Coordinates of C-alpha atoms in Angstrom, one line a residue:
Chain T
M1 CA 122.0 72.9 121.1
K2 CA 124.2 70.5 119.0
I3 CA 123.0 70.0 115.5
D4 CA 123.7 66.5 114.3
N5 CA 123.5 65.0 110.9
K6 CA 119.9 63.8 111.4
T7 CA 118.6 67.2 112.6
L8 CA 120.5 69.0 109.8
E9 CA 119.0 66.7 107.2
G10 CA 115.5 67.2 108.7
M11 CA 115.9 71.0 108.6
A12 CA 117.2 70.9 105.0
H13 CA 114.2 68.8 103.9
L14 CA 111.6 71.0 105.7
S15 CA 113.4 74.0 104.1
R16 CA 113.2 72.3 100.7
L17 CA 117.0 72.5 100.3
N18 CA 119.5 69.9 99.1
L19 CA 122.6 69.5 101.3
D20 CA 125.9 69.6 99.6
Q21 CA 128.0 66.9 101.5
K22 CA 131.0 69.2 101.4
D23 CA 129.2 71.9 103.4
V24 CA 127.7 69.6 106.1
E25 CA 130.5 69.9 108.7
E26 CA 130.7 73.6 108.4
L27 CA 126.9 74.0 108.6
K28 CA 126.7 71.8 111.7
K29 CA 129.4 73.8 113.4
D30 CA 128.0 77.2 112.4
M31 CA 124.4 76.3 113.3
S32 CA 125.4 74.7 116.6
E33 CA 127.4 77.8 117.6
I34 CA 124.7 80.2 116.6
L35 CA 122.0 78.2 118.5
D36 CA 124.3 78.0 121.6
W37 CA 124.7 81.8 121.4
V38 CA 121.0 82.6 121.1
E39 CA 120.3 80.3 124.1
K40 CA 121.5 83.2 126.2
L41 CA 117.8 84.2 126.2
D42 CA 117.2 81.3 128.7
E43 CA 118.6 83.7 131.3
V44 CA 115.7 86.1 131.0
D45 CA 112.7 85.6 133.2
T46 CA 109.8 85.6 130.8
E47 CA 107.2 84.3 133.3
G48 CA 103.8 86.0 132.6
V49 CA 105.1 88.0 129.6
A50 CA 102.9 87.9 126.5
P51 CA 104.8 87.4 123.3
L52 CA 105.0 90.5 121.1
T53 CA 103.4 89.3 117.9
T54 CA 102.9 92.5 115.8
M55 CA 104.8 95.7 115.5
S56 CA 102.1 97.6 113.7
H57 CA 100.5 100.5 115.5
E58 CA 97.2 100.1 113.8
I59 CA 94.5 98.1 115.5
N60 CA 92.4 97.2 112.5
A61 CA 92.8 97.9 108.9
V62 CA 89.5 97.6 107.2
R63 CA 88.4 98.4 103.7
E64 CA 85.3 98.0 101.5
D65 CA 84.9 94.4 100.4
K66 CA 85.3 95.2 96.7
T67 CA 87.5 93.4 94.3
K68 CA 89.9 95.5 92.4
P69 CA 92.2 94.6 89.6
H70 CA 95.8 94.3 90.9
L71 CA 98.0 92.2 88.7
S72 CA 96.8 91.3 85.2
H73 CA 97.0 87.7 84.1
E74 CA 99.7 88.6 81.6
K75 CA 101.8 90.4 84.2
A76 CA 101.5 87.7 86.7
L77 CA 102.8 85.1 84.2
K78 CA 105.5 87.4 83.0
N79 CA 108.3 86.0 85.2
A80 CA 107.2 82.4 85.1
P81 CA 110.0 79.9 84.3
K82 CA 107.4 77.7 82.5
K83 CA 103.9 78.6 81.5
D84 CA 101.2 78.2 78.9
S85 CA 98.7 80.9 78.0
D86 CA 96.8 80.7 81.3
Y87 CA 98.8 78.7 83.8
F88 CA 102.1 78.2 85.5
R89 CA 103.5 74.9 84.5
V90 CA 105.2 72.5 86.9
P91 CA 106.4 68.9 86.6
K92 CA 103.7 66.2 86.8
V93 CA 102.3 65.8 90.3
L94 CA 100.2 62.7 89.9
D95 CA 100.8 59.7 87.7
Chain L
M1 CA 130.2 118.5 87.9
K2 CA 130.2 120.2 91.3
H3 CA 129.8 117.9 94.3
Y4 CA 126.3 118.7 95.4
T5 CA 125.2 117.9 99.0
S6 CA 121.6 119.0 98.9
L7 CA 118.7 119.5 96.6
A8 CA 118.4 123.1 97.7
E9 CA 121.9 123.7 96.4
I10 CA 121.0 122.1 93.0
H11 CA 117.8 124.2 92.9
R12 CA 119.8 127.4 93.5
D13 CA 122.2 126.5 90.6
M14 CA 119.2 125.6 88.4
D15 CA 117.5 129.0 89.1
A16 CA 120.8 130.7 88.3
G17 CA 120.9 128.8 85.0
K18 CA 124.1 127.0 85.9
I19 CA 122.8 123.5 85.6
N20 CA 119.7 121.6 84.4
C21 CA 118.5 118.0 85.0
V22 CA 120.2 116.7 81.9
D23 CA 123.6 118.0 83.0
L24 CA 123.0 116.7 86.4
V25 CA 122.2 113.2 85.2
K26 CA 125.2 113.3 82.9
G27 CA 127.4 114.3 85.8
Y28 CA 126.2 111.4 88.0
L29 CA 126.5 108.9 85.1
N30 CA 130.0 110.1 84.7
N31 CA 130.7 109.5 88.4
I32 CA 129.1 106.1 88.2
A33 CA 131.4 105.2 85.3
Q34 CA 134.5 106.4 87.2
N35 CA 133.6 104.5 90.3
K36 CA 132.6 101.3 88.5
D37 CA 135.1 99.2 90.5
L38 CA 133.2 100.0 93.7
N39 CA 130.4 97.7 92.4
A40 CA 127.7 99.8 93.9
Y41 CA 125.3 99.4 91.0
V42 CA 124.0 96.2 89.5
E43 CA 122.2 98.1 86.8
V44 CA 122.4 101.7 85.6
Y45 CA 119.5 103.3 83.7
E46 CA 121.5 105.6 81.5
A47 CA 119.2 106.3 78.6
E48 CA 116.1 106.2 80.7
A49 CA 117.4 108.7 83.3
L50 CA 118.5 111.1 80.5
D51 CA 115.1 110.9 78.8
K52 CA 113.4 111.6 82.2
A53 CA 115.8 114.5 82.7
V54 CA 114.6 116.1 79.5
V55 CA 111.0 115.7 80.7
V56 CA 111.7 117.1 84.1
D57 CA 113.6 120.1 82.7
E58 CA 110.6 120.9 80.5
K59 CA 108.3 120.6 83.6
I60 CA 110.6 123.0 85.5
K61 CA 110.4 125.5 82.7
N62 CA 106.6 125.3 82.8
N63 CA 106.3 125.4 86.6
T64 CA 104.6 122.0 86.7
A65 CA 107.5 120.0 88.3
G66 CA 107.0 117.9 91.4
K67 CA 108.7 118.3 94.8
L68 CA 111.6 116.0 93.8
A69 CA 112.5 117.6 90.5
G70 CA 116.3 117.5 90.3
M71 CA 116.6 114.7 92.8
V72 CA 118.6 111.8 91.4
V73 CA 117.9 108.6 93.3
G74 CA 119.4 105.1 93.6
L75 CA 117.3 102.2 94.7
K76 CA 118.4 99.2 96.6
D77 CA 117.9 96.0 94.6
V78 CA 115.0 94.9 96.9
L79 CA 112.5 97.6 95.8
C80 CA 110.0 96.9 93.0
H81 CA 110.3 99.3 90.1
D82 CA 107.9 98.6 87.3
A83 CA 109.4 96.9 84.3
H84 CA 112.9 97.0 85.8
G85 CA 115.0 94.2 87.1
L86 CA 114.8 93.1 90.7
Q87 CA 117.1 90.4 92.1
C88 CA 117.7 91.1 95.8
G89 CA 121.3 90.3 95.1
S90 CA 120.4 86.7 94.5
K91 CA 120.8 84.2 91.7
I92 CA 117.3 82.9 92.5
L93 CA 115.8 86.0 90.9
N94 CA 118.0 86.1 87.8
G95 CA 116.1 87.8 85.0
F96 CA 113.2 88.8 87.3
E97 CA 111.4 92.0 86.3
S98 CA 109.0 93.9 88.6
Q99 CA 105.4 94.0 87.4
F100 CA 104.5 97.1 89.5
N101 CA 106.0 100.0 91.5
G102 CA 106.4 99.6 95.2
T103 CA 104.6 102.4 97.0
A104 CA 107.7 104.3 98.0
V105 CA 109.0 104.1 94.5
E106 CA 105.7 105.1 93.0
R107 CA 105.6 108.2 95.2
L108 CA 109.1 109.2 94.3
L109 CA 108.4 109.0 90.6
A110 CA 105.1 110.9 91.0
E111 CA 107.2 113.8 92.4
D112 CA 109.6 113.7 89.4
A113 CA 112.6 112.0 91.1
I114 CA 115.0 110.5 88.5
V115 CA 116.0 106.9 89.3
I116 CA 119.5 106.4 88.0
G117 CA 120.0 102.7 88.9
R118 CA 119.5 99.7 91.1
Q119 CA 122.1 99.2 93.8
N120 CA 124.0 96.2 95.0
C121 CA 123.2 94.7 98.4
D122 CA 123.6 91.5 100.5
E123 CA 121.4 88.7 99.2
F124 CA 117.8 89.3 100.5
A125 CA 119.3 92.0 102.7
M126 CA 121.0 89.4 104.9
G127 CA 124.5 90.6 105.8
S128 CA 126.5 93.3 107.5
S129 CA 129.2 93.8 104.9
N130 CA 127.7 93.5 101.5
E131 CA 129.9 90.5 100.8
N132 CA 126.9 88.2 100.4
S133 CA 125.8 89.4 97.0
S134 CA 125.6 87.3 93.9
F135 CA 126.9 90.4 92.1
G136 CA 130.1 90.3 94.2
P137 CA 131.2 92.5 97.1
V138 CA 130.8 96.3 97.2
Q139 CA 133.9 98.4 98.1
N140 CA 133.9 101.4 100.4
A141 CA 134.8 104.6 98.5
A142 CA 136.9 105.8 101.4
D143 CA 139.1 102.7 101.1
P144 CA 138.3 100.1 98.5
T145 CA 140.0 97.3 100.5
R146 CA 137.2 97.8 103.1
V147 CA 133.6 96.9 103.2
P148 CA 130.8 99.5 102.9
G149 CA 128.7 97.7 105.6
G150 CA 125.5 96.0 104.8
S151 CA 123.1 95.1 103.8
S152 CA 122.4 98.3 101.9
G153 CA 126.1 98.7 101.0
G154 CA 125.6 99.8 97.4
S155 CA 123.0 102.4 98.4
A156 CA 125.4 103.9 101.0
V157 CA 128.3 104.0 98.6
G158 CA 126.1 105.4 95.9
V159 CA 125.6 108.6 98.0
Q160 CA 129.2 108.5 99.4
A161 CA 130.8 108.4 96.0
N162 CA 128.5 111.2 94.6
T163 CA 126.8 108.9 92.1
C164 CA 123.3 110.0 93.2
L165 CA 122.1 112.6 95.6
V166 CA 120.0 110.2 97.8
S167 CA 119.2 106.5 97.8
L168 CA 116.5 104.3 99.3
G169 CA 117.8 101.3 101.3
T170 CA 116.1 99.0 103.7
D171 CA 116.9 98.5 107.4
T172 CA 115.9 95.3 109.1
G173 CA 118.5 95.2 111.9
G174 CA 120.7 98.2 110.9
S175 CA 121.1 97.7 107.2
V176 CA 120.8 101.5 106.5
R177 CA 122.4 102.9 109.7
Q178 CA 125.5 100.6 109.8
P179 CA 126.5 101.2 106.1
A180 CA 125.7 104.9 106.5
S181 CA 128.2 104.9 109.4
F182 CA 130.8 103.0 107.5
C183 CA 130.5 105.4 104.5
G184 CA 130.2 108.7 106.2
V185 CA 126.6 109.6 105.1
L186 CA 123.3 110.2 106.9
G187 CA 121.1 107.1 107.3
L188 CA 117.6 107.2 108.7
K189 CA 115.5 104.2 109.7
P190 CA 112.1 105.6 110.4
T191 CA 109.6 104.1 112.8
Y192 CA 108.4 100.6 111.8
S193 CA 105.3 101.0 109.7
R194 CA 105.9 104.7 108.9
I195 CA 106.6 103.8 105.2
S196 CA 104.5 101.2 103.3
R197 CA 106.4 97.9 102.7
H198 CA 104.4 97.2 99.5
G199 CA 106.9 96.4 96.8
L200 CA 109.7 95.7 99.3
A201 CA 110.9 92.1 98.9
A202 CA 110.3 90.7 102.3
Y203 CA 113.2 89.5 104.6
A204 CA 111.7 89.8 108.1
S205 CA 108.4 91.5 107.9
S206 CA 108.1 92.6 111.5
F207 CA 111.4 94.4 111.2
D208 CA 111.7 95.5 107.6
T209 CA 111.7 99.3 107.2
I210 CA 112.6 101.4 104.1
G211 CA 115.3 103.9 105.0
I212 CA 116.9 106.9 103.4
F213 CA 120.6 107.7 102.7
S214 CA 121.5 111.4 102.1
K215 CA 124.2 113.9 102.6
S216 CA 121.9 116.6 104.0
V217 CA 119.2 116.5 106.7
E218 CA 116.9 118.4 104.5
D219 CA 117.0 115.9 101.7
N220 CA 116.3 113.1 104.1
A221 CA 113.3 115.0 105.5
L222 CA 112.0 115.7 102.1
M223 CA 112.3 112.1 100.9
L224 CA 110.5 110.8 104.1
E225 CA 107.8 113.4 103.6
V226 CA 107.1 112.1 100.1
I227 CA 107.2 108.4 100.7
A228 CA 105.7 108.0 104.2
G229 CA 102.1 107.5 105.1
A230 CA 98.9 105.4 104.7
D231 CA 98.7 103.0 101.8
V232 CA 95.9 100.7 100.7
Y233 CA 98.4 98.0 99.7
D234 CA 99.9 97.6 103.2
S235 CA 97.5 96.8 106.1
T236 CA 100.2 97.3 108.7
V237 CA 101.3 100.8 107.6
S238 CA 100.6 103.6 110.0
K239 CA 97.7 105.9 109.1
K240 CA 99.1 108.7 111.3
P241 CA 99.3 111.9 109.2
V242 CA 102.7 112.6 107.8
P243 CA 104.2 115.8 109.2
T244 CA 106.0 118.3 106.9
Y245 CA 109.3 117.2 108.2
T246 CA 111.1 119.8 106.0
T247 CA 109.6 122.7 107.9
Q248 CA 110.2 121.3 111.3
I249 CA 114.0 121.1 111.3
D250 CA 115.3 123.1 114.2
P251 CA 118.9 122.7 115.3
H252 CA 118.6 125.0 118.3
K253 CA 116.4 123.0 120.6
K254 CA 117.7 121.7 123.9
Y255 CA 117.1 118.0 124.7
K256 CA 117.3 115.5 127.5
I257 CA 119.6 112.8 126.3
A258 CA 120.5 109.4 127.6
Y259 CA 123.6 107.3 127.1
I260 CA 124.6 103.8 128.3
K261 CA 127.9 103.5 130.0
E262 CA 128.0 99.7 129.6
A263 CA 127.7 100.1 125.9
L264 CA 130.8 102.4 125.8
D265 CA 132.7 99.9 127.9
S266 CA 131.8 96.9 125.8
D267 CA 134.5 94.6 124.4
G268 CA 135.3 95.1 120.8
L269 CA 134.4 98.8 120.8
Q270 CA 137.1 100.5 118.7
P271 CA 139.0 103.1 120.9
E272 CA 138.4 105.9 118.4
V273 CA 134.6 105.1 118.4
K274 CA 134.6 105.3 122.2
D275 CA 136.5 108.6 122.1
T276 CA 134.0 110.0 119.6
M277 CA 131.2 109.1 121.9
T278 CA 133.0 110.6 124.9
D279 CA 133.6 113.8 123.0
L280 CA 130.0 113.9 121.8
I281 CA 128.7 113.6 125.4
E282 CA 131.0 116.4 126.5
R283 CA 129.8 118.6 123.6
L284 CA 126.1 117.9 124.4
K285 CA 126.7 118.9 128.0
N286 CA 128.6 122.1 127.0
D287 CA 125.9 123.1 124.6
G288 CA 123.4 123.0 127.5
H289 CA 121.6 119.7 126.8
E290 CA 120.7 117.6 129.8
V291 CA 122.8 114.4 129.5
E292 CA 122.3 111.4 131.7
E293 CA 123.9 108.0 132.1
V294 CA 121.2 105.3 132.1
G295 CA 120.9 101.5 132.4
F296 CA 119.5 99.4 129.6
P297 CA 120.0 95.9 131.0
M298 CA 117.9 94.2 128.2
L299 CA 120.3 95.6 125.6
R300 CA 122.5 92.5 126.1
Y301 CA 119.7 90.3 124.8
A302 CA 118.8 92.4 121.7
L303 CA 121.1 90.7 119.2
E304 CA 120.0 87.2 120.1
T305 CA 116.4 88.1 120.0
Y306 CA 116.8 89.8 116.7
Y307 CA 118.5 86.8 115.1
I308 CA 116.0 84.2 116.3
L309 CA 113.1 86.2 115.0
T310 CA 114.6 87.2 111.7
F311 CA 115.7 83.6 111.0
A312 CA 112.1 82.5 111.6
E313 CA 110.5 85.2 109.5
A314 CA 113.1 84.8 106.7
S315 CA 112.4 81.0 106.5
S316 CA 108.7 81.8 106.1
N317 CA 109.1 84.7 103.7
L318 CA 111.6 83.0 101.5
S319 CA 109.4 79.9 101.0
R320 CA 107.8 81.8 98.0
Y321 CA 111.0 81.2 96.0
D322 CA 110.1 77.8 94.8
G323 CA 110.7 77.9 91.1
V324 CA 107.0 77.8 90.3
R325 CA 105.8 81.3 89.5
F326 CA 109.0 83.3 89.2
G327 CA 112.7 83.1 89.6
H328 CA 115.1 80.3 88.9
R329 CA 113.9 76.8 88.1
S330 CA 116.4 74.0 88.1
E331 CA 116.9 71.9 85.0
K332 CA 117.3 68.9 87.4
S333 CA 113.7 68.8 88.3
V334 CA 112.0 65.4 87.9
D335 CA 109.0 66.0 90.2
L336 CA 107.6 68.8 92.3
E337 CA 109.7 68.2 95.4
S338 CA 113.0 67.8 93.5
M339 CA 112.1 71.0 91.6
Y340 CA 111.7 73.0 94.8
K341 CA 114.8 71.6 96.4
A342 CA 117.1 71.9 93.4
S343 CA 115.9 75.3 92.4
R344 CA 116.3 76.7 95.9
S345 CA 119.7 75.1 96.5
E346 CA 121.1 76.4 93.2
G347 CA 119.5 79.8 93.6
F348 CA 120.2 80.8 97.2
G349 CA 123.6 81.6 98.5
K350 CA 125.1 79.9 101.6
E351 CA 124.2 82.6 104.2
V352 CA 120.6 82.7 103.1
Q353 CA 120.3 78.8 103.1
K354 CA 121.8 78.7 106.6
R355 CA 119.3 81.3 107.9
I356 CA 116.4 79.5 106.3
M357 CA 117.4 76.3 108.0
L358 CA 117.9 78.0 111.4
G359 CA 114.5 79.7 111.0
T360 CA 113.0 76.3 110.2
F361 CA 114.6 74.9 113.3
V362 CA 113.4 77.6 115.7
L363 CA 109.9 77.3 114.2
S364 CA 109.8 73.5 114.3
A365 CA 107.2 71.9 116.6
S366 CA 109.7 70.7 119.2
Y367 CA 111.6 73.9 119.5
Y368 CA 109.0 76.6 118.8
D369 CA 108.3 77.6 122.4
A370 CA 111.9 77.4 123.5
Y371 CA 113.3 79.7 120.8
Y372 CA 110.6 81.6 118.8
T373 CA 108.0 82.3 121.5
R374 CA 110.7 83.0 124.0
A375 CA 112.3 85.5 121.7
Q376 CA 108.9 87.2 121.1
K377 CA 108.5 87.6 124.9
V378 CA 112.0 89.0 125.3
R379 CA 111.2 91.3 122.4
R380 CA 108.4 92.8 124.4
L381 CA 110.7 93.3 127.4
I382 CA 113.3 95.0 125.3
R383 CA 110.7 97.3 123.7
D384 CA 109.1 98.1 127.1
E385 CA 112.5 99.0 128.6
L386 CA 113.6 101.1 125.7
K387 CA 110.2 102.9 125.5
A388 CA 110.3 103.6 129.3
L389 CA 113.8 105.1 128.8
L390 CA 112.5 107.2 125.9
S391 CA 109.5 108.4 127.8
N392 CA 112.0 110.2 130.1
H393 CA 114.5 111.3 127.5
D394 CA 114.3 112.7 124.0
F395 CA 117.1 110.4 122.7
L396 CA 119.3 107.5 123.4
V397 CA 122.7 108.1 121.9
L398 CA 124.9 105.1 121.0
P399 CA 127.6 104.4 118.5
T400 CA 126.1 103.2 115.2
A401 CA 128.6 100.3 115.0
P402 CA 131.3 99.0 117.3
T403 CA 134.0 99.7 114.7
T404 CA 134.6 101.5 111.5
A405 CA 134.6 99.7 108.2
F406 CA 136.6 96.4 108.3
K407 CA 138.7 94.8 105.6
I408 CA 136.9 92.9 102.9
G409 CA 137.1 89.2 103.9
A410 CA 138.1 89.9 107.5
L411 CA 134.9 88.4 109.1
T412 CA 133.6 86.1 106.5
K413 CA 134.9 83.0 108.2
N414 CA 133.4 83.9 111.5
P415 CA 129.6 84.3 111.3
L416 CA 129.1 85.2 115.0
E417 CA 131.7 88.0 114.9
M418 CA 129.9 89.3 111.8
Y419 CA 126.6 89.3 113.6
L420 CA 128.2 91.5 116.3
A421 CA 128.5 94.3 113.8
D422 CA 124.8 94.9 114.4
L423 CA 125.1 95.1 118.2
F424 CA 124.1 98.8 118.5
T425 CA 121.6 99.0 115.6
V426 CA 119.3 96.0 116.5
P427 CA 117.7 97.5 119.6
A428 CA 115.8 100.1 117.6
S429 CA 114.8 97.4 115.1
V430 CA 113.6 95.0 117.8
A431 CA 111.6 97.9 119.4
G432 CA 110.4 99.3 116.1
T433 CA 111.5 102.8 117.1
P434 CA 113.1 105.3 114.7
A435 CA 116.9 105.8 114.7
I436 CA 119.4 107.7 112.6
S437 CA 123.2 107.4 112.0
V438 CA 125.0 110.7 111.7
P439 CA 128.5 111.0 110.3
Y440 CA 130.7 112.2 113.1
G441 CA 134.4 112.3 112.4
K442 CA 136.9 109.7 111.3
D443 CA 139.3 107.2 112.8
K444 CA 143.1 107.4 112.5
G445 CA 143.0 105.6 109.2
G446 CA 140.5 108.1 107.8
M447 CA 137.5 105.8 107.9
P448 CA 134.2 107.5 108.8
I449 CA 132.6 107.1 112.3
G450 CA 128.8 107.3 112.8
V451 CA 126.9 108.2 115.9
Q452 CA 123.4 107.0 116.4
A453 CA 120.3 108.6 118.0
I454 CA 117.2 106.6 118.8
A455 CA 113.9 108.4 119.5
N456 CA 110.4 107.3 120.5
D457 CA 107.9 106.1 117.9
F458 CA 107.0 108.6 115.2
E459 CA 109.6 111.2 116.4
E460 CA 111.4 111.5 113.1
S461 CA 111.2 115.3 113.2
K462 CA 113.1 115.4 116.5
L463 CA 115.7 113.0 115.1
L464 CA 116.2 115.1 112.0
S465 CA 116.5 118.3 114.1
F466 CA 119.1 116.7 116.3
S467 CA 121.0 115.4 113.3
K468 CA 121.1 119.0 111.9
Y469 CA 122.5 120.2 115.2
L470 CA 125.1 117.3 115.2
M471 CA 126.2 118.0 111.6
N472 CA 126.7 121.8 112.2

């Protein structure tokens, strides 16, 4: 799979990353090489194989439906880059 | 201070009045200071560890001390430790402080372990050489021009350089076993879900496993016994009872052991590593074990499967670093989207950004089935094949890594070659089975070689017994 500029820009946007123009060529090369390499899995016959979607050995994990305190308000806000007394603050979303 | 290799040895000296916890912590702090250039620690809790040592000494005197009294521990910088820094080796978490203890950390502290510091690692545990850390590379104590392996490089070197008795790392595709091999220490990756992941900063959740570095089998067993088991904060953790691993170590059992000839003939296997495996197989036969060459054809797809799935899981897990609730927020934000993008681009290193984009690609609508679903199917085939093999054999033995520790900078320009360092560790990660790396000799340059044993799910006791035999 060859990664072109358009695909790379698309992936960067979906990943919420800005591309640095000086990295573009190297990224395209590395990502194309890595995808070519992982395409080796195309050799494997996976007809009728169910995808393995969980590695846990537990079937169900149930508990009483009771709320318990976990993180206090104060602790949850402790690492916020910007906050007021009750909320995380972000740049204005709507004008 | 004496170079201690087990907690039992420390306890003997404590009982004889030769040392107490305060002396012990001072000794390790001194070793940390002397090995500062190795860059194994990102933070050392000097005053706090000394204070705790006073408390534990008092408890020992009063016979109220926990199982881990005298155990001085290092923690990989991905494990939450209440009111202590946590950065996952990343700029995006500059200044972050955990608001709670992860379950494993909580259990260590409850048994009176002393945490001496937080250890350097590859950013978000993504790397095989510990060169991808915002705190700079870690050096191997056996040769400072060489890497310690990764991603738990600081934790391996911490034990190797005698700066703590044991450390907790994490193993997603080999991140405990491969550095253990490079640094000549014991490194256990338990069965997936044996230890709660609560308070472990997620990289690839269906692979992430807390692992243990130690010098002795007994210390590894004791640590596992303390931290493993059911936990209300992790719904995926196994509720199976935790055996008393420490009482089950038996180096005299005879086993049925499998090895894979094609793995020993693979390109890029360092001749001394191959010789070590050949010698090991001879020794096992001579000691009366049943040793059999087996085929494991799916092995050749393990690495590709591992990378597709971990890219995908990483892209999803790392979406939480958006500059809103914690971590770095860019000054350049004008609206929400530019805040996300600028914060993430300034905060994440290049390898992490690349893996997030690759993960986004394999999960994107047009490619999801071709890459992600296919890899999940192949994962099942790999696990089925490995488990079939392990239903007929006690262990599969393999090298831990194809080579010994390479030079710092040697592979940074070639990402694919770097990924190959995980060749022999990823099968157990893809299958979720437990595996251990045992130090087993050195190459001509004096760099440690590790051999790996893989066992069936929840057979940690067997792995520890076998390791004890190998280390004798």
